[in-house]
JSON list of C-alpha atoms in Angstrom, two decimals:
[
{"chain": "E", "resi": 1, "resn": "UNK", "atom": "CA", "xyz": [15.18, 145.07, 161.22]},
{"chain": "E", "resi": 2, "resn": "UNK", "atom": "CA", "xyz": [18.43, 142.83, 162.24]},
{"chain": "E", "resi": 3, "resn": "UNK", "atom": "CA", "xyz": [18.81, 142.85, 166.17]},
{"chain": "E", "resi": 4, "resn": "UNK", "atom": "CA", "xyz": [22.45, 144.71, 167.45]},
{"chain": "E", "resi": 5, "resn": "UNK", "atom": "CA", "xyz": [24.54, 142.26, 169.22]},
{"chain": "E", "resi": 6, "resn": "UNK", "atom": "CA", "xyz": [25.03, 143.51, 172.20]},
{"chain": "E", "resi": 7, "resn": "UNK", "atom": "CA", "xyz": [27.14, 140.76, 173.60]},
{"chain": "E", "resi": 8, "resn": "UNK", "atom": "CA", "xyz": [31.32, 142.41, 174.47]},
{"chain": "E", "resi": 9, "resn": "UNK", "atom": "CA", "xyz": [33.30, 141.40, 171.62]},
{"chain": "E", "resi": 10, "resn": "UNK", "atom": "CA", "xyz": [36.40, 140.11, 171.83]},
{"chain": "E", "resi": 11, "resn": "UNK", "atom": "CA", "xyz": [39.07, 140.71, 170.01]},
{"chain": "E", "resi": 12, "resn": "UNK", "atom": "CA", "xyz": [40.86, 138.33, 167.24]},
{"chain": "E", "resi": 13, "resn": "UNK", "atom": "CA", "xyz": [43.45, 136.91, 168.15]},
{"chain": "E", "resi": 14, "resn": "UNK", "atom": "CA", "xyz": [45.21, 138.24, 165.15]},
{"chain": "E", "resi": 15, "resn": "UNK", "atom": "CA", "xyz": [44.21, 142.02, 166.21]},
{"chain": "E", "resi": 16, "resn": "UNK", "atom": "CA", "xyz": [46.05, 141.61, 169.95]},
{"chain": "E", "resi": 17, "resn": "UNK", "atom": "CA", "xyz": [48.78, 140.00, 168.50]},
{"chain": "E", "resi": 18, "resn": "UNK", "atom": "CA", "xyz": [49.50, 142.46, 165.80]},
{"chain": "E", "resi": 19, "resn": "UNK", "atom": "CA", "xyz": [52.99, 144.03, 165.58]},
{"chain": "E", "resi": 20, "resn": "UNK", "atom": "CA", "xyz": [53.91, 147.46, 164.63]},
{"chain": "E", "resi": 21, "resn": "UNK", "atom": "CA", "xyz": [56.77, 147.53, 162.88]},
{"chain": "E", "resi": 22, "resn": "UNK", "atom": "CA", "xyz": [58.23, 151.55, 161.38]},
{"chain": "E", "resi": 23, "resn": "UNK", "atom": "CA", "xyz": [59.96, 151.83, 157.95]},
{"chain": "E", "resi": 24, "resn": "UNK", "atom": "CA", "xyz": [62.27, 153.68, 159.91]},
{"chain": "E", "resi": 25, "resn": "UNK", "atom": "CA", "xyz": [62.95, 149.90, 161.88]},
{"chain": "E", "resi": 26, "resn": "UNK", "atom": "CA", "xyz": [63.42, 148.33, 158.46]},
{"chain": "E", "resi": 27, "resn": "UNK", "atom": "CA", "xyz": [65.76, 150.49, 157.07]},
{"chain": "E", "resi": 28, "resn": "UNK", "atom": "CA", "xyz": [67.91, 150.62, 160.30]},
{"chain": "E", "resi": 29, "resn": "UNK", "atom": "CA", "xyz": [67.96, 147.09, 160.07]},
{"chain": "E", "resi": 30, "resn": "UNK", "atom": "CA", "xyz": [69.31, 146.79, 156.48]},
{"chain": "E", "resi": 31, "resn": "UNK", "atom": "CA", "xyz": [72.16, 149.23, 157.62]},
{"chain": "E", "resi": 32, "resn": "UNK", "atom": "CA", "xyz": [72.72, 146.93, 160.91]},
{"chain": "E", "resi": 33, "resn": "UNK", "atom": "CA", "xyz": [72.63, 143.94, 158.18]},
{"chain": "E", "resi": 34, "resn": "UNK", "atom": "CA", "xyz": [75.24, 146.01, 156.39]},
{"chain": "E", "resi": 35, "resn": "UNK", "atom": "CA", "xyz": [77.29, 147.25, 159.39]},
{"chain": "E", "resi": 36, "resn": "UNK", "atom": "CA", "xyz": [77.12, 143.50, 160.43]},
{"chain": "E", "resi": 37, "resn": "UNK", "atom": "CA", "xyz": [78.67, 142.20, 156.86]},
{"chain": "E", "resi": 38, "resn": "UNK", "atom": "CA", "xyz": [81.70, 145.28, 157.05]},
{"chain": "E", "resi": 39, "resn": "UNK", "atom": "CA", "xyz": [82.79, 144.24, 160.48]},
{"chain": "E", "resi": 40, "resn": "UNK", "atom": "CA", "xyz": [82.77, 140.58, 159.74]},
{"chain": "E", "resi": 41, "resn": "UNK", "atom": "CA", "xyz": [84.54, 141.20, 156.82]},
{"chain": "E", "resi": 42, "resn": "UNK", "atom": "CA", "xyz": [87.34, 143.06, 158.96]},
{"chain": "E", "resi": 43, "resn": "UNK", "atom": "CA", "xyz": [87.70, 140.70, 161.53]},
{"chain": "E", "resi": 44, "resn": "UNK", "atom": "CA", "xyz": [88.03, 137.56, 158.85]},
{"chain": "E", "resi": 45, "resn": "UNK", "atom": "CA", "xyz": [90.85, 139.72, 157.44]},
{"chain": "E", "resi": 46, "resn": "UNK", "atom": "CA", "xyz": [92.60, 140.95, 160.58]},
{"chain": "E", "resi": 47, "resn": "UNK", "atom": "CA", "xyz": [92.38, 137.41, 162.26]},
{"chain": "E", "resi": 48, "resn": "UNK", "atom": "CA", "xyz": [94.17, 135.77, 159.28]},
{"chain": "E", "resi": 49, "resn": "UNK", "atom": "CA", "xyz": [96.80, 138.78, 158.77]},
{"chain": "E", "resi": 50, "resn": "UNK", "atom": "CA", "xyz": [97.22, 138.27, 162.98]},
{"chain": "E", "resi": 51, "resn": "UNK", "atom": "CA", "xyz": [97.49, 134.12, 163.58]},
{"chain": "E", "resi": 52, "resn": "UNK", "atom": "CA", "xyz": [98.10, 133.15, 159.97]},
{"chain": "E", "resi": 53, "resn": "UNK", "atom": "CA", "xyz": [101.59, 131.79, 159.88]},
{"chain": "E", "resi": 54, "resn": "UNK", "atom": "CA", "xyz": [102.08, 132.01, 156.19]},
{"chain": "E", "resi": 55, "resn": "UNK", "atom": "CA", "xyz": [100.34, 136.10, 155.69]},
{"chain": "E", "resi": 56, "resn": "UNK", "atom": "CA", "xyz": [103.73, 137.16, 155.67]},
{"chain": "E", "resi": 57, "resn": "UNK", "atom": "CA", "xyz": [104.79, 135.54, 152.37]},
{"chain": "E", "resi": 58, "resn": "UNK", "atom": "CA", "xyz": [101.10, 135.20, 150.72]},
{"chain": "E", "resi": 59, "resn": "UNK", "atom": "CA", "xyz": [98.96, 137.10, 153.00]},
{"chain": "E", "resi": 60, "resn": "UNK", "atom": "CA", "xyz": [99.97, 140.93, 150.72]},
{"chain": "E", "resi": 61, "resn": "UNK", "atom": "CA", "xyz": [97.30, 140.00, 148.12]},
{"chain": "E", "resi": 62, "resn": "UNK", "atom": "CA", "xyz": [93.79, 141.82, 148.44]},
{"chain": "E", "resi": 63, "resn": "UNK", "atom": "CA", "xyz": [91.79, 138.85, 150.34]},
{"chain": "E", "resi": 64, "resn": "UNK", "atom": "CA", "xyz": [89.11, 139.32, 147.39]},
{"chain": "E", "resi": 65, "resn": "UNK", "atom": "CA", "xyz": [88.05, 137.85, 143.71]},
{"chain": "E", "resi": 66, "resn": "UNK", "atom": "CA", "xyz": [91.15, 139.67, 142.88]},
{"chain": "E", "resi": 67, "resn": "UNK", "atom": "CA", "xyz": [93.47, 137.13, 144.45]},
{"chain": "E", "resi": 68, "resn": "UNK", "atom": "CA", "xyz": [92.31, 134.20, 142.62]},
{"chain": "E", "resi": 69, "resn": "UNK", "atom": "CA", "xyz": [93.17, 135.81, 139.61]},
{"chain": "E", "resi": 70, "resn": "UNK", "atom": "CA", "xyz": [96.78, 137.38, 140.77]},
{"chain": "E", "resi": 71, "resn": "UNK", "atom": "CA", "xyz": [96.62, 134.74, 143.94]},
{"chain": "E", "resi": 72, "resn": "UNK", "atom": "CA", "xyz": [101.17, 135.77, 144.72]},
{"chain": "E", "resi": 73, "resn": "UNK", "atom": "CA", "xyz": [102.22, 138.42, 142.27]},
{"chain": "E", "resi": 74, "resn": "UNK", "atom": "CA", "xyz": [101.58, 141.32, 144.76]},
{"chain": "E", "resi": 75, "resn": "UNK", "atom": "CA", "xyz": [103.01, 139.19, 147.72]},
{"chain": "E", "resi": 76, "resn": "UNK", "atom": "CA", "xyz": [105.65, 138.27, 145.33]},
{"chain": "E", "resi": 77, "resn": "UNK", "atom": "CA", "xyz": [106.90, 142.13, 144.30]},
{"chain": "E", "resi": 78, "resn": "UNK", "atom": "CA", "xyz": [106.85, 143.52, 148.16]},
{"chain": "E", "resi": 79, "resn": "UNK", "atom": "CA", "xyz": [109.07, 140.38, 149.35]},
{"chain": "E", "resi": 80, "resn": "UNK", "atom": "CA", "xyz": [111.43, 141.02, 146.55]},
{"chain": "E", "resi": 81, "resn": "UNK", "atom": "CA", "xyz": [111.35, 144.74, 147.06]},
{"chain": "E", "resi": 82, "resn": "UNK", "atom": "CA", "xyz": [111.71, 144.25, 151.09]},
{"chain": "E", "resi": 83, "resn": "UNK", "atom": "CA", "xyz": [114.45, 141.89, 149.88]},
{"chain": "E", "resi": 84, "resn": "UNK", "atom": "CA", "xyz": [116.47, 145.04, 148.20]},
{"chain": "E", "resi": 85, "resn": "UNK", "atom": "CA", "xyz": [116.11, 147.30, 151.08]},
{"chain": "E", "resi": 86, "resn": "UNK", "atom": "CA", "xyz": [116.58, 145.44, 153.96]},
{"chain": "E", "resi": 87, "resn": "UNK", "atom": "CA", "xyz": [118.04, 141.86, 153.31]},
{"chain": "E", "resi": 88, "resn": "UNK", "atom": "CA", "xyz": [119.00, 141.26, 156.72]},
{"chain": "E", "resi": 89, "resn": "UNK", "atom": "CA", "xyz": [114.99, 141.23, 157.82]},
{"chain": "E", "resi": 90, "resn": "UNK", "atom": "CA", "xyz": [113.81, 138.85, 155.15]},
{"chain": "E", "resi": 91, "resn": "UNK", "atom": "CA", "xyz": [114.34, 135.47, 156.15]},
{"chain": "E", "resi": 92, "resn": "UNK", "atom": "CA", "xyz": [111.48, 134.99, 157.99]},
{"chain": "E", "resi": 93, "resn": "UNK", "atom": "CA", "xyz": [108.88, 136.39, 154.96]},
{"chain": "E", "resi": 94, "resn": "UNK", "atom": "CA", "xyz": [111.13, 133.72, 152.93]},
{"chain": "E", "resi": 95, "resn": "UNK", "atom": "CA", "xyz": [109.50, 131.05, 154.44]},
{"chain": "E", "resi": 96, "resn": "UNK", "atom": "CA", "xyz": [108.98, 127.51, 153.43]},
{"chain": "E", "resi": 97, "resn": "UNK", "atom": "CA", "xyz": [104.71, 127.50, 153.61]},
{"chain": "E", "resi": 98, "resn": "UNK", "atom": "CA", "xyz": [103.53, 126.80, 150.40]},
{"chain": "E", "resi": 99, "resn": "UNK", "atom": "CA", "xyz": [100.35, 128.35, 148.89]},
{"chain": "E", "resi": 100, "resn": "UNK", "atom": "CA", "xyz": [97.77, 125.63, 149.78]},
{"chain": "E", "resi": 101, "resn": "UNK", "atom": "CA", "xyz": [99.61, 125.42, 153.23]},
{"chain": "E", "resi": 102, "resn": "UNK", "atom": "CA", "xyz": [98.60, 129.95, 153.75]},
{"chain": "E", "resi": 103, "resn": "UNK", "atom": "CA", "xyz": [94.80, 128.93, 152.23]},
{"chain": "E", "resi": 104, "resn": "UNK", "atom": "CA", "xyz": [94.52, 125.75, 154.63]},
{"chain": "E", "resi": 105, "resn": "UNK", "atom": "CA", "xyz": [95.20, 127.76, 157.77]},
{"chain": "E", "resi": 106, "resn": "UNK", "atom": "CA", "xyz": [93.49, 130.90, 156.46]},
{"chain": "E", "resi": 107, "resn": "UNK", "atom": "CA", "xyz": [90.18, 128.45, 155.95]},
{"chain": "E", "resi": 108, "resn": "UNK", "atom": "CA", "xyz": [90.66, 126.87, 159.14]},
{"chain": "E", "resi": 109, "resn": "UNK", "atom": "CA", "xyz": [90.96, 130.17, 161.33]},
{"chain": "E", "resi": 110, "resn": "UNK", "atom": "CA", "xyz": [87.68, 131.88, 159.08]},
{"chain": "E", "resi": 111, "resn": "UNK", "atom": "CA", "xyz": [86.39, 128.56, 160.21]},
{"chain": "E", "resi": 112, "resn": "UNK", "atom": "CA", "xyz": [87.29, 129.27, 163.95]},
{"chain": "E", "resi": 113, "resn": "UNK", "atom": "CA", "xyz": [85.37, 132.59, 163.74]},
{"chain": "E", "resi": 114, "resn": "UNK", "atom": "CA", "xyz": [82.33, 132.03, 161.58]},
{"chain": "E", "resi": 115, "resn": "UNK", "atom": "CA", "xyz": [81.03, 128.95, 163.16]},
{"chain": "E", "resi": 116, "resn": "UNK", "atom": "CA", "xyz": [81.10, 130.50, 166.88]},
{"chain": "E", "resi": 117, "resn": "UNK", "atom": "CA", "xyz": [79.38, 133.34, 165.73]},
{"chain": "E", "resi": 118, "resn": "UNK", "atom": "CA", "xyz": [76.72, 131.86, 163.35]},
{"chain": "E", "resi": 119, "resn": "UNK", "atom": "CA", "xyz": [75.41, 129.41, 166.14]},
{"chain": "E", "resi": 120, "resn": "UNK", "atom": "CA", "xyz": [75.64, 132.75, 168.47]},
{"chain": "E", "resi": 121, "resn": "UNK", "atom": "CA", "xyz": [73.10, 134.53, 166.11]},
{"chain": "E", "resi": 122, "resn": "UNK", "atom": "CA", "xyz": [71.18, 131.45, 165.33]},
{"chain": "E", "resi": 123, "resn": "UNK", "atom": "CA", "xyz": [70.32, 131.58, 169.00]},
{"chain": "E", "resi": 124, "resn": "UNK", "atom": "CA", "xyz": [69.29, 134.82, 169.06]},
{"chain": "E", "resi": 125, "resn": "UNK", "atom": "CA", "xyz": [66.99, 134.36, 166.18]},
{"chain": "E", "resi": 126, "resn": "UNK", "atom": "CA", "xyz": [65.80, 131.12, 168.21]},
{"chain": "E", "resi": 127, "resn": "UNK", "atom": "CA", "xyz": [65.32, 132.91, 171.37]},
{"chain": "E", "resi": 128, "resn": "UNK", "atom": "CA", "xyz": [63.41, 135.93, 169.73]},
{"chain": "E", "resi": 129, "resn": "UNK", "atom": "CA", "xyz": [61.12, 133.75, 167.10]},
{"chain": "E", "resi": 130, "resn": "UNK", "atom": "CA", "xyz": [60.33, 130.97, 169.86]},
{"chain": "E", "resi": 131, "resn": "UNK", "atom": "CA", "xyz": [60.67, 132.42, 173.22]},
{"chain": "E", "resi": 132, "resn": "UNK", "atom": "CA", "xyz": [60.02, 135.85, 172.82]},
{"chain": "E", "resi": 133, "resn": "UNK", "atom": "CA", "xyz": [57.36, 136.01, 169.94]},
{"chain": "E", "resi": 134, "resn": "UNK", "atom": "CA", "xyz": [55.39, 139.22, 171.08]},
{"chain": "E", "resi": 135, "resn": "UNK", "atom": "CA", "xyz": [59.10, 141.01, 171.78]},
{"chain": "E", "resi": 136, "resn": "UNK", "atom": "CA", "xyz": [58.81, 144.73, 170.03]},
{"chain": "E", "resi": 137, "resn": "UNK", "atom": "CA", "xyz": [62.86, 144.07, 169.70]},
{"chain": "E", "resi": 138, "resn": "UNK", "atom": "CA", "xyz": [62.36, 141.10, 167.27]},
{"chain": "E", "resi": 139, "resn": "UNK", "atom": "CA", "xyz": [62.98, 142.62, 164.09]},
{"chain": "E", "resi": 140, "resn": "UNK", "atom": "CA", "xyz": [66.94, 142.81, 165.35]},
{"chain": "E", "resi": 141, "resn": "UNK", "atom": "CA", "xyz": [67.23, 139.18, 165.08]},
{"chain": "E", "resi": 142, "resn": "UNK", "atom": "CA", "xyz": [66.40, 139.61, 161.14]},
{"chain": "E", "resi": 143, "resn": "UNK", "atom": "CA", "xyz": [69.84, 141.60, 160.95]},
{"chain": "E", "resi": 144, "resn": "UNK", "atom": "CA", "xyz": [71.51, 138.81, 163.18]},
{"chain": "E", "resi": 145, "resn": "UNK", "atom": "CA", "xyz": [70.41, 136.21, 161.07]},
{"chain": "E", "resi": 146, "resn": "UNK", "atom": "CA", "xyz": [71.46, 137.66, 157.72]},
{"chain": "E", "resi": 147, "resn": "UNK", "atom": "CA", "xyz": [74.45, 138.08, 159.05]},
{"chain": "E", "resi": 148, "resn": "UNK", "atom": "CA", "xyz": [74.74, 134.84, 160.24]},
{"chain": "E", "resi": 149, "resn": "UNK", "atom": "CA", "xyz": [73.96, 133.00, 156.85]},
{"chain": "E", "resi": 150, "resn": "UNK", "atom": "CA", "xyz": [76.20, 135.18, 155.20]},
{"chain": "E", "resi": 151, "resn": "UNK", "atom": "CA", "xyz": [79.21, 134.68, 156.70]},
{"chain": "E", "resi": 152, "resn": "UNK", "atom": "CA", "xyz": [77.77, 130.56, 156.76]},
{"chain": "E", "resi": 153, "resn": "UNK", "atom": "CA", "xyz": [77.51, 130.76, 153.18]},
{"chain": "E", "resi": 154, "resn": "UNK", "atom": "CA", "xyz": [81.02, 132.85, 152.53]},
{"chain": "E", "resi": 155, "resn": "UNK", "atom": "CA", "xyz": [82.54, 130.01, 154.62]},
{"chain": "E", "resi": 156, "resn": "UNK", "atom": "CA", "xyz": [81.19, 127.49, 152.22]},
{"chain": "E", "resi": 157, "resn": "UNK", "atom": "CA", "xyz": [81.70, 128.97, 149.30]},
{"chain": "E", "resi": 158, "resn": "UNK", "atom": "CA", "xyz": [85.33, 129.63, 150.43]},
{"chain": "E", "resi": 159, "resn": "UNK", "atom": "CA", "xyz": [85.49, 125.92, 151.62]},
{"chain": "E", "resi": 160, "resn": "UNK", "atom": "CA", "xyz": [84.69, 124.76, 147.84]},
{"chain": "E", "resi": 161, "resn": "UNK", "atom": "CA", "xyz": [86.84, 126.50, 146.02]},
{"chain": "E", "resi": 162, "resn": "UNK", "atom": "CA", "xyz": [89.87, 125.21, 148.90]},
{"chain": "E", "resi": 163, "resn": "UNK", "atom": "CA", "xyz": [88.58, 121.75, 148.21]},
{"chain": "E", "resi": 164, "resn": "UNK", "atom": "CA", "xyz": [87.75, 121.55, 144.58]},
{"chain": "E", "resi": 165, "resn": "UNK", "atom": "CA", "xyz": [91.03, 123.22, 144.05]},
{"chain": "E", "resi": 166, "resn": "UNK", "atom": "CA", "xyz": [93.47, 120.79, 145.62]},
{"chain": "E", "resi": 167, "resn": "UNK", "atom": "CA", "xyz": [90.82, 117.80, 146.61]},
{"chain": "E", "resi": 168, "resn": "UNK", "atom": "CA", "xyz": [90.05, 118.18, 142.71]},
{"chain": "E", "resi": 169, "resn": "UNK", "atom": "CA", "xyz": [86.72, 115.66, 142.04]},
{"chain": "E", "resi": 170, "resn": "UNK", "atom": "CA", "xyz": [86.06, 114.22, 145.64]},
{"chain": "E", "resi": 171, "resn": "UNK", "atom": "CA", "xyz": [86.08, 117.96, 146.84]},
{"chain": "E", "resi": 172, "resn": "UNK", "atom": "CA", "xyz": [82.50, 118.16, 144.74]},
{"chain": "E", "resi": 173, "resn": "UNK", "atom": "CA", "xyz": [80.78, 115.55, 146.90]},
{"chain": "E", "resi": 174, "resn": "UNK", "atom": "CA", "xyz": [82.30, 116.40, 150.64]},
{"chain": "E", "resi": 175, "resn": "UNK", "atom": "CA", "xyz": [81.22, 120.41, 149.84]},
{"chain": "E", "resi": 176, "resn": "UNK", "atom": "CA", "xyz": [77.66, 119.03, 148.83]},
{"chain": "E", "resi": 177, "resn": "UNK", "atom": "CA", "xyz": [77.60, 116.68, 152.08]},
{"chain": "E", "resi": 178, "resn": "UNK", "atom": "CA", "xyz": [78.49, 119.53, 154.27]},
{"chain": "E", "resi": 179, "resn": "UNK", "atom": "CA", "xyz": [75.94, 121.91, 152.53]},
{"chain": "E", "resi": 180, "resn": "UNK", "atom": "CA", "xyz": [73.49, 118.74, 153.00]},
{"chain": "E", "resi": 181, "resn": "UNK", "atom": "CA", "xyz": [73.83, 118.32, 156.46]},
{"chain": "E", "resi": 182, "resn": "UNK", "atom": "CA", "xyz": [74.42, 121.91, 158.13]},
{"chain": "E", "resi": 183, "resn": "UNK", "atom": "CA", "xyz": [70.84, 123.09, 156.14]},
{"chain": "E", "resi": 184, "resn": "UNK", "atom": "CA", "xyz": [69.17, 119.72, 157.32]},
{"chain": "E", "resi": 185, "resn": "UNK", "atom": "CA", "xyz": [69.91, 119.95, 160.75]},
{"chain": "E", "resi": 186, "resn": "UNK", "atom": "CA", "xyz": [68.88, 123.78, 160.86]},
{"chain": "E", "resi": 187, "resn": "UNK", "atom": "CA", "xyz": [65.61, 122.78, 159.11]},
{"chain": "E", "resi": 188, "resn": "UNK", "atom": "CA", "xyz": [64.80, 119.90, 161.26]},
{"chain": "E", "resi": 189, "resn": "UNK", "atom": "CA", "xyz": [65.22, 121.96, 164.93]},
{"chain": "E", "resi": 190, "resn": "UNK", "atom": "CA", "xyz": [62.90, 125.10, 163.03]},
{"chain": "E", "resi": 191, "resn": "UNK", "atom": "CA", "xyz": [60.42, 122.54, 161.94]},
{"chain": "E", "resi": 192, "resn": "UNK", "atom": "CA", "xyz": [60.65, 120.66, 165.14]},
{"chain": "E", "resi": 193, "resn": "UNK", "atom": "CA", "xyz": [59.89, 123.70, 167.20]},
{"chain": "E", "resi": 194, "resn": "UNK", "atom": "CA", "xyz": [57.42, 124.88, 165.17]},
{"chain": "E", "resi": 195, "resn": "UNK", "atom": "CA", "xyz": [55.56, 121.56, 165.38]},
{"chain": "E", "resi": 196, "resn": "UNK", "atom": "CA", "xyz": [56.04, 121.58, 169.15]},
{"chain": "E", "resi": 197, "resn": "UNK", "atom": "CA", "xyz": [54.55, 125.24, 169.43]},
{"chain": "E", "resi": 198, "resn": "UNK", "atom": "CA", "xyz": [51.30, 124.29, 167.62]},
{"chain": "E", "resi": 199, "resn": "UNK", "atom": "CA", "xyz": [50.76, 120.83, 169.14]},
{"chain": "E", "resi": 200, "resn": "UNK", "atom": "CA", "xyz": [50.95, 122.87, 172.73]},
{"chain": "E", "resi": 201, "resn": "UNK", "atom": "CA", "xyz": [48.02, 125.69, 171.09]}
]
């Protein structure tokens, strides 16, 4: 007959550390995730139609897949129709901005919001997966994060076609550094910490 142990147990570390996580928590996240995506989609096209110089005379266009194919032909129409009706009020939508001069400032102000607010979620991701490992309220920083590389990637992929289009076959190679170095960095201060974290266990 095998003796009992009677000696306490203790419990795994595995067990203490456990999280409980609802599929009622996941889903509410996706729809943050998705709340996150509409709003930044929004304020990318209210901050351009705002600050842009050049929205007035390219800026009418859907800011979608549907103005690379018809990139001025809507913009086009309304000035000539605003033309008809009111031709005293026109001469400032008849601008001299060119195309490339409406998509450099458009890039550059997308660029003035997204980075701000990726590095703002990256730190909350950072301060909930490093600082506050055992927080119940970590799952929100999934939500932040996806946000955060999506509008990081939409920037990128918005910065390629701008560069490839007028920087033609250098605009390959500086898109491809920048991808290079912003996922580097990121990867080496994860890795770093993580590294850090079990040297100190």
């Amino acid at each position: 007959m095998l003796e009992e142990n009677i000696l306490p147990q203790t419990p795994s570390p595995h067990s203490s550390t456990k999280r409980k996580t609802s599929l009622v928590s996941v889903l509410l996240t996706i729809a943050l995730t998705i709340a996150f995506v509409i709003f930044g989609e929004r304020l990318l096209h209210d901050v351009n139609r705002w600050f842009n110089p050049a929205s007035q005379q390219y800026g009418f266009a859907p800011q979608t897949a549907l103005e690379i194919l018809i990139p001025t032909a809507h913009a086009q129409e309304l000035i000539a129709r605003i033309a008809d009706e009111y031709p005293t009020t026109t001469t400032s939508i008849k601008s001299d901005y060119s195309r490339q001069s409406y998509e450099t400032y458009r890039l550059l102000l997308h660029a003035a919001v997204i980075i701000p607010v990726f590095l703002l979620m990256f730190l909350v991701y950072y301060y909930f997966r490093f600082k506050r490992t055992g927080s119940p309220y970590k799952i929100l920083s999934y939500a932040y994060m996806a946000f955060a590389f999506y509008m990081i990637l939409r920037l990128l992929a918005e910065l390629c076609v701008f560069v490839i289009k007028n920087l033609k076959t250098a605009g390959v190679y500086i898109v491809l550094g920048i991808v290079i170095v912003v996922f580097t960095t990121l990867i080496v201060i994860i890795q770093k910490k993580l590294h850090s974290k079990d040297g100190a266990e």
